[in-house]
Amino acid sequence: MAATLRHTDVPGDGWDDLRRRMVDDLRRKGIRDPRVLEAFAQVPRERFVPSDHRGLAYVDGPLPIGLGQTISQPYMVAAMTEALALEGGERVLEIGTGSGYQAAILSRLAREVVTIERHAPLSGHAAQVLRELECHNVTCLVGDGTLGAGSGPYDAIVVTAGAPLAPLPLLAQLNAGGRLVIPVGDRGIQTLERYRRAGDEFLRERLMDCMFVPLIGEHGWKS
Ligand code: SAM
C-alpha cells in the first residue's frame, strides 16, 4: 500500500541529498561564491524549520516559523549573503534573526555575527538551535534592530525584513568600506539594495526585486 507523504516526512534519499540538490539549484540560479555555496552545503536547514513543515525544508521558498514570520527563501538568503562579499574576518550584524538560519550561514563565513530579533520567543528558539549546531560566534539579541545593535561598527549588515528606507542608525554603524544589504520599498514588494560606505558617503546599488515581511520599528514601519 502506498504511504501518504506528510510535510514532516523526508522524501527519497534523506537530508544530505536534498541539501546537495538545493546547492546545485542555487548554483543554477546564479550564486557563484564557492564559500557561500559551501556554507549552504553545511547548514541543516531542516533544523530551523518547524516540524509541521520540515518535509518542505529544501523547497526554494519561504516557510512559516510562527508569529506571522517566515524563514526566507534559500535563494534570497544566498543572494543577500553573496552581496555582503564576506572573506572570513568580518564582524556582521543581522537584523531579523527569525529562525536563525541566515545567522548560521553567516557564522561560517565571518569572524563574528550579532543578530537581533524583535520577537523574544523567535530569538530564544533560534539561539537554542544555533547552540545545538555549535555556532559559537553568533550572539542573539532581542530588540528593535532599526536602532542598530550591539557594539558597532560592523563590516557588513544584512536586514532580512522590508524597510521603507535604509535606517540611518544602521548606515552609521558601518565601517569604512562596509556593506549594508537591505530590502527597501513598500510593505508588499521591495528592491534589494546594497550600500557601500566610502568615507561619509554611501554608494547605493539596486540588486533585484524581492518580497519580505515588514521591518517594524522606530526607523522602519509602524506596527
Ligand atoms: N533571517 C531570518 C531567517 O533566517 O529565518 C528570516 C527573517 S524574517 C523574513 C524577518 C524577521 O525580522 C522576522 O522574524 C521579524 O520579526 C524580524 N523583524 C522585523 N522588524 C524587526 C526589527 N525592527 N528588529 C528586529 N527584528 C525585526
GROMACS .gro file of C-alpha atoms and ligand atoms in nm:
model
  250
    1MET     CA    1   0.000   0.000   0.000
    2ALA     CA    2   0.139   0.345  -0.092
    3ALA     CA    3   0.234   0.566   0.204
    4THR     CA    4   0.093   0.917   0.224
    5LEU     CA    5   0.368   1.182   0.220
    6ARG     CA    6   0.330   1.423   0.510
    7HIS     CA    7   0.505   1.760   0.549
    8THR     CA    8   0.724   1.602   0.817
    9ASP     CA    9   0.847   1.313   0.601
   10VAL     CA   10   1.186   1.314   0.431
   11PRO     CA   11   1.132   1.200   0.075
   12GLY     CA   12   1.383   0.974  -0.101
   13ASP     CA   13   1.747   0.989  -0.004
   14GLY     CA   14   1.747   1.193   0.316
   15TRP     CA   15   1.851   1.541   0.418
   16ASP     CA   16   2.209   1.534   0.284
   17ASP     CA   17   2.092   1.452  -0.065
   18LEU     CA   18   1.820   1.721  -0.053
   19ARG     CA   19   2.078   1.973   0.068
   20ARG     CA   20   2.315   1.885  -0.219
   21ARG     CA   21   2.030   1.933  -0.466
   22MET     CA   22   1.945   2.271  -0.311
   23VAL     CA   23   2.309   2.381  -0.357
   24ASP     CA   24   2.302   2.269  -0.723
   25ASP     CA   25   1.981   2.468  -0.767
   26LEU     CA   26   2.141   2.780  -0.609
   27ARG     CA   27   2.436   2.745  -0.849
   28ARG     CA   28   2.199   2.713  -1.146
   29LYS     CA   29   2.016   3.027  -1.030
   30GLY     CA   30   2.341   3.227  -1.035
   31ILE     CA   31   2.505   3.201  -0.691
   32ARG     CA   32   2.880   3.188  -0.767
   33ASP     CA   33   3.078   3.245  -0.443
   34PRO     CA   34   3.219   2.899  -0.351
   35ARG     CA   35   3.233   2.990   0.021
   36VAL     CA   36   2.863   3.077   0.019
   37LEU     CA   37   2.773   2.754  -0.162
   38GLU     CA   38   2.984   2.553   0.085
   39ALA     CA   39   2.806   2.718   0.380
   40PHE     CA   40   2.470   2.617   0.231
   41ALA     CA   41   2.604   2.262   0.189
   42GLN     CA   42   2.692   2.251   0.561
   43VAL     CA   43   2.396   2.410   0.741
   44PRO     CA   44   2.099   2.176   0.803
   45ARG     CA   45   1.802   2.398   0.705
   46GLU     CA   46   1.562   2.131   0.834
   47ARG     CA   47   1.672   2.217   1.190
   48PHE     CA   48   1.541   2.574   1.151
   49VAL     CA   49   1.200   2.478   1.005
   50PRO     CA   50   0.907   2.397   1.239
   51SER     CA   51   0.831   2.022   1.250
   52ASP     CA   52   0.497   2.053   1.065
   53HIS     CA   53   0.677   2.193   0.755
   54ARG     CA   54   1.006   2.005   0.784
   55GLY     CA   55   0.946   1.796   0.471
   56LEU     CA   56   0.949   2.122   0.272
   57ALA     CA   57   1.280   2.242   0.419
   58TYR     CA   58   1.465   2.214   0.085
   59VAL     CA   59   1.196   2.361  -0.140
   60ASP     CA   60   1.320   2.701  -0.264
   61GLY     CA   61   1.058   2.911  -0.090
   62PRO     CA   62   0.985   3.086   0.242
   63LEU     CA   63   0.810   2.887   0.520
   64PRO     CA   64   0.616   2.998   0.828
   65ILE     CA   65   0.803   2.996   1.161
   66GLY     CA   66   0.526   3.134   1.385
   67LEU     CA   67   0.416   3.483   1.499
   68GLY     CA   68   0.337   3.567   1.135
   69GLN     CA   69   0.708   3.549   1.040
   70THR     CA   70   0.899   3.337   0.788
   71ILE     CA   71   1.230   3.167   0.724
   72SER     CA   72   1.335   3.327   0.395
   73GLN     CA   73   1.367   3.152   0.059
   74PRO     CA   74   1.711   2.983   0.030
   75TYR     CA   75   1.792   3.165  -0.297
   76MET     CA   76   1.722   3.503  -0.134
   77VAL     CA   77   1.935   3.414   0.171
   78ALA     CA   78   2.217   3.311  -0.065
   79ALA     CA   79   2.188   3.623  -0.283
   80MET     CA   80   2.189   3.854   0.021
   81THR     CA   81   2.483   3.669   0.175
   82GLU     CA   82   2.681   3.680  -0.150
   83ALA     CA   83   2.612   4.054  -0.180
   84LEU     CA   84   2.786   4.107   0.157
   85ALA     CA   85   3.114   3.986  -0.007
   86LEU     CA   86   3.245   3.824   0.313
   87GLU     CA   87   3.605   3.699   0.325
   88GLY     CA   88   3.612   3.549   0.675
   89GLY     CA   89   3.744   3.817   0.911
   90GLU     CA   90   3.434   4.037   0.935
   91ARG     CA   91   3.201   4.142   1.215
   92VAL     CA   92   2.849   4.107   1.077
   93LEU     CA   93   2.515   4.233   1.206
   94GLU     CA   94   2.187   4.072   1.101
   95ILE     CA   95   1.855   4.247   1.165
   96GLY     CA   96   1.572   3.991   1.186
   97THR     CA   97   1.700   3.664   1.337
   98GLY     CA   98   1.374   3.481   1.263
   99SER     CA   99   1.458   3.109   1.260
  100GLY     CA  100   1.835   3.166   1.293
  101TYR     CA  101   1.913   3.003   0.954
  102GLN     CA  102   2.076   3.308   0.794
  103ALA     CA  103   2.279   3.363   1.113
  104ALA     CA  104   2.405   3.003   1.090
  105ILE     CA  105   2.510   3.060   0.728
  106LEU     CA  106   2.685   3.386   0.825
  107SER     CA  107   2.861   3.214   1.117
  108ARG     CA  108   3.053   3.001   0.866
  109LEU     CA  109   3.158   3.299   0.656
  110ALA     CA  110   3.255   3.567   0.909
  111ARG     CA  111   3.451   3.601   1.234
  112GLU     CA  112   3.161   3.722   1.447
  113VAL     CA  113   2.786   3.754   1.397
  114VAL     CA  114   2.543   3.962   1.604
  115THR     CA  115   2.177   3.903   1.522
  116ILE     CA  116   1.877   4.088   1.662
  117GLU     CA  117   1.507   3.994   1.661
  118ARG     CA  118   1.206   4.191   1.790
  119HIS     CA  119   1.012   3.874   1.893
  120ALA     CA  120   1.173   3.722   2.203
  121PRO     CA  121   1.028   3.368   2.151
  122LEU     CA  122   1.176   3.351   1.798
  123SER     CA  123   1.511   3.474   1.927
  124GLY     CA  124   1.509   3.220   2.211
  125HIS     CA  125   1.433   2.930   1.979
  126ALA     CA  126   1.692   3.041   1.722
  127ALA     CA  127   1.957   3.078   1.994
  128GLN     CA  128   1.889   2.722   2.112
  129VAL     CA  129   1.924   2.573   1.762
  130LEU     CA  130   2.239   2.779   1.697
  131ARG     CA  131   2.386   2.648   2.025
  132GLU     CA  132   2.300   2.288   1.934
  133LEU     CA  133   2.478   2.339   1.599
  134GLU     CA  134   2.780   2.487   1.781
  135CYS     CA  135   2.760   2.829   1.610
  136HIS     CA  136   2.963   2.978   1.894
  137ASN     CA  137   3.047   3.301   1.712
  138VAL     CA  138   2.679   3.412   1.699
  139THR     CA  139   2.525   3.642   1.962
  140CYS     CA  140   2.144   3.665   1.968
  141LEU     CA  141   1.986   3.990   2.093
  142VAL     CA  142   1.622   4.095   2.138
  143GLY     CA  143   1.508   4.444   2.040
  144ASP     CA  144   1.442   4.694   1.765
  145GLY     CA  145   1.722   4.642   1.514
  146THR     CA  146   1.636   4.962   1.324
  147LEU     CA  147   1.819   5.145   1.604
  148GLY     CA  148   2.137   4.948   1.538
  149ALA     CA  149   2.255   4.677   1.774
  150GLY     CA  150   2.542   4.559   1.990
  151SER     CA  151   2.869   4.747   1.980
  152GLY     CA  152   2.934   4.859   1.624
  153PRO     CA  153   3.085   4.936   1.388
  154TYR     CA  154   3.031   4.637   1.158
  155ASP     CA  155   3.194   4.537   0.832
  156ALA     CA  156   2.863   4.411   0.696
  157ILE     CA  157   2.496   4.446   0.792
  158VAL     CA  158   2.208   4.247   0.646
  159VAL     CA  159   1.845   4.335   0.707
  160THR     CA  160   1.606   4.045   0.647
  161ALA     CA  161   1.280   4.240   0.658
  162GLY     CA  162   1.144   4.506   0.420
  163ALA     CA  163   1.211   4.870   0.514
  164PRO     CA  164   1.062   5.197   0.385
  165LEU     CA  165   1.418   5.343   0.376
  166ALA     CA  166   1.765   5.232   0.485
  167PRO     CA  167   1.767   5.322   0.860
  168LEU     CA  168   2.026   5.593   0.935
  169PRO     CA  169   2.144   5.422   1.261
  170LEU     CA  170   2.242   5.117   1.053
  171LEU     CA  171   2.433   5.323   0.796
  172ALA     CA  172   2.607   5.492   1.089
  173GLN     CA  173   2.717   5.152   1.226
  174LEU     CA  174   2.905   5.062   0.905
  175ASN     CA  175   3.285   5.063   0.899
  176ALA     CA  176   3.470   5.236   0.615
  177GLY     CA  177   3.415   5.011   0.313
  178GLY     CA  178   3.131   4.832   0.496
  179ARG     CA  179   2.825   4.695   0.314
  180LEU     CA  180   2.457   4.716   0.410
  181VAL     CA  181   2.220   4.484   0.221
  182ILE     CA  182   1.852   4.565   0.273
  183PRO     CA  183   1.513   4.527   0.102
  184VAL     CA  184   1.365   4.877   0.053
  185GLY     CA  185   1.020   4.959  -0.081
  186ASP     CA  186   0.657   4.940   0.026
  187ARG     CA  187   0.506   4.690   0.270
  188GLY     CA  188   0.438   4.433  -0.003
  189ILE     CA  189   0.724   4.444  -0.253
  190GLN     CA  190   1.075   4.583  -0.231
  191THR     CA  191   1.405   4.621  -0.414
  192LEU     CA  192   1.712   4.461  -0.262
  193GLU     CA  193   1.967   4.741  -0.221
  194ARG     CA  194   2.335   4.742  -0.128
  195TYR     CA  195   2.501   5.045   0.032
  196ARG     CA  196   2.880   5.072   0.050
  197ARG     CA  197   3.035   5.323   0.286
  198ALA     CA  198   3.304   5.543   0.131
  199GLY     CA  199   3.406   5.799   0.394
  200ASP     CA  200   3.089   5.988   0.480
  201GLU     CA  201   2.922   5.886   0.153
  202PHE     CA  202   2.711   5.580   0.078
  203LEU     CA  203   2.710   5.432  -0.272
  204ARG     CA  204   2.377   5.266  -0.348
  205GLU     CA  205   2.320   4.979  -0.593
  206ARG     CA  206   1.988   4.813  -0.676
  207LEU     CA  207   2.025   4.433  -0.693
  208MET     CA  208   1.684   4.267  -0.755
  209ASP     CA  209   1.314   4.272  -0.671
  210CYS     CA  210   1.210   4.088  -0.355
  211MET     CA  211   0.923   4.039  -0.106
  212PHE     CA  212   0.985   4.044   0.269
  213VAL     CA  213   0.775   4.075   0.584
  214PRO     CA  214   0.790   4.436   0.711
  215LEU     CA  215   1.070   4.576   0.924
  216ILE     CA  216   0.880   4.710   1.226
  217GLY     CA  217   1.048   4.971   1.443
  218GLU     CA  218   1.141   5.328   1.509
  219HIS     CA  219   1.324   5.361   1.174
  220GLY     CA  220   1.102   5.109   0.993
  221TRP     CA  221   0.726   5.064   0.959
  222LYS     CA  222   0.494   5.134   1.249
  223SER     CA  223   0.335   4.806   1.362
  224SAM     N1  224   1.671   3.586   0.875
  224SAM     C1  225   1.559   3.504   0.913
  224SAM     C2  226   1.585   3.357   0.899
  224SAM     O1  227   1.695   3.319   0.855
  224SAM     O2  228   1.496   3.280   0.937
  224SAM     C3  229   1.433   3.540   0.838
  224SAM     C4  230   1.375   3.662   0.895
  224SAM     S1  231   1.206   3.700   0.866
  224SAM     C5  232   1.194   3.712   0.692
  224SAM     C6  233   1.216   3.871   0.923
  224SAM     C7  234   1.235   3.883   1.071
  224SAM     O3  235   1.259   4.020   1.101
  224SAM     C8  236   1.111   3.843   1.150
  224SAM     O4  237   1.144   3.742   1.241
  224SAM     C9  238   1.070   3.972   1.220
  224SAM     O5  239   1.014   3.953   1.348
  224SAM    C10  240   1.203   4.045   1.228
  224SAM     N2  241   1.193   4.190   1.247
  224SAM    C11  242   1.107   4.278   1.190
  224SAM     N3  243   1.135   4.403   1.233
  224SAM    C12  244   1.241   4.394   1.318
  224SAM    C13  245   1.318   4.489   1.394
  224SAM     N4  246   1.293   4.620   1.392
  224SAM     N5  247   1.420   4.444   1.469
  224SAM    C14  248   1.450   4.312   1.474
  224SAM     N6  249   1.381   4.218   1.406
  224SAM    C15  250   1.279   4.258   1.326
   0.00000   0.00000   0.00000
